PDB file of C-alpha atoms in Angstrom:
ATOM      1  CA  MET T 284     -17.311  -3.648 -30.012  1.00 55.00           C
ATOM      2  CA  ILE T 285     -16.409  -3.688 -26.273  1.00 62.00           C
ATOM      3  CA  LYS T 286     -12.954  -5.062 -25.256  1.00 69.00           C
ATOM      4  CA  ARG T 287     -13.106  -7.112 -21.928  1.00 71.00           C
ATOM      5  CA  TYR T 288     -10.168  -5.904 -19.937  1.00 66.00           C
ATOM      6  CA  PRO T 289      -8.458  -8.597 -17.890  1.00 68.00           C
ATOM      7  CA  VAL T 290      -9.946  -7.699 -14.239  1.00 69.00           C
ATOM      8  CA  ARG T 291      -6.830  -9.359 -12.643  1.00 72.00           C
ATOM      9  CA  LEU T 292      -4.541  -6.706 -14.555  1.00 70.00           C
ATOM     10  CA  ILE T 293      -6.782  -3.900 -13.122  1.00 65.00           C
ATOM     11  CA  PHE T 294      -6.916  -5.193  -9.556  1.00 66.00           C
ATOM     12  CA  HIS T 295      -3.129  -5.403  -9.365  1.00 70.00           C
ATOM     13  CA  LYS T 296      -2.827  -2.085 -10.715  1.00 76.00           C
ATOM     14  CA  GLU T 297      -5.045  -0.567  -8.476  1.00 79.00           C
ATOM     15  CA  LEU T 298      -4.618  -2.415  -5.227  1.00 79.00           C
ATOM     16  CA  PRO T 299      -1.257  -0.708  -4.107  1.00 82.00           C
ATOM     17  CA  ALA T 300      -2.733   2.765  -4.360  1.00 85.00           C
ATOM     18  CA  PHE T 301      -5.954   1.462  -2.570  1.00 84.00           C
ATOM     19  CA  GLN T 302      -4.041  -0.069   0.099  1.00 86.00           C
ATOM     20  CA  GLU T 303      -1.715   3.088   0.710  1.00 90.00           C
ATOM     21  CA  ARG T 304      -4.859   5.135   0.830  1.00 90.00           C
ATOM     22  CA  VAL T 305      -6.796   2.464   3.502  1.00 90.00           C
ATOM     23  CA  ALA T 306      -3.144   2.344   5.507  1.00 92.00           C
ATOM     24  CA  GLN T 307      -3.200   6.341   5.495  1.00 95.00           C
ATOM     25  CA  LEU T 308      -6.726   6.332   6.676  1.00 94.00           C
ATOM     26  CA  LEU T 309      -6.088   3.674   9.501  1.00 94.00           C
ATOM     27  CA  GLU T 310      -2.834   6.195  10.616  1.00 95.00           C
ATOM     28  CA  GLU T 311      -5.054   9.168  10.875  1.00 95.00           C
ATOM     29  CA  ALA T 312      -7.698   7.264  12.749  1.00 93.00           C
ATOM     30  CA  VAL T 313      -5.159   6.035  15.237  1.00 92.00           C
ATOM     31  CA  LYS T 314      -3.528   9.231  15.685  1.00 93.00           C
ATOM     32  CA  GLU T 315      -6.634  10.847  16.353  1.00 91.00           C
ATOM     33  CA  ARG T 316      -7.818   8.185  19.082  1.00 89.00           C
ATOM     34  CA  GLU T 317      -4.391   8.724  20.673  1.00 88.00           C
ATOM     35  CA  SER T 318      -4.740  12.333  21.030  1.00 87.00           C
ATOM     36  CA  VAL T 319      -8.272  12.115  22.376  1.00 83.00           C
ATOM     37  CA  CYS T 320      -6.829   9.335  24.822  1.00 83.00           C
ATOM     38  CA  SER T 321      -3.770  11.754  26.074  1.00 80.00           C
ATOM     39  CA  ARG T 322      -6.265  14.559  26.544  1.00 71.00           C
ATOM     40  CA  ARG T 323      -8.113  12.864  29.558  1.00 65.00           C
TER      41      ARG T 323
END
């Protein structure tokens, strides 16, 4: 017997963590780009 979990519930649970991770990655990328630009 397979229980079908509501996708929306999982989506709402996982979305904030996913957004945080994306924000961190973007921040790191921006910092790297800035450091490369400031070296020149």
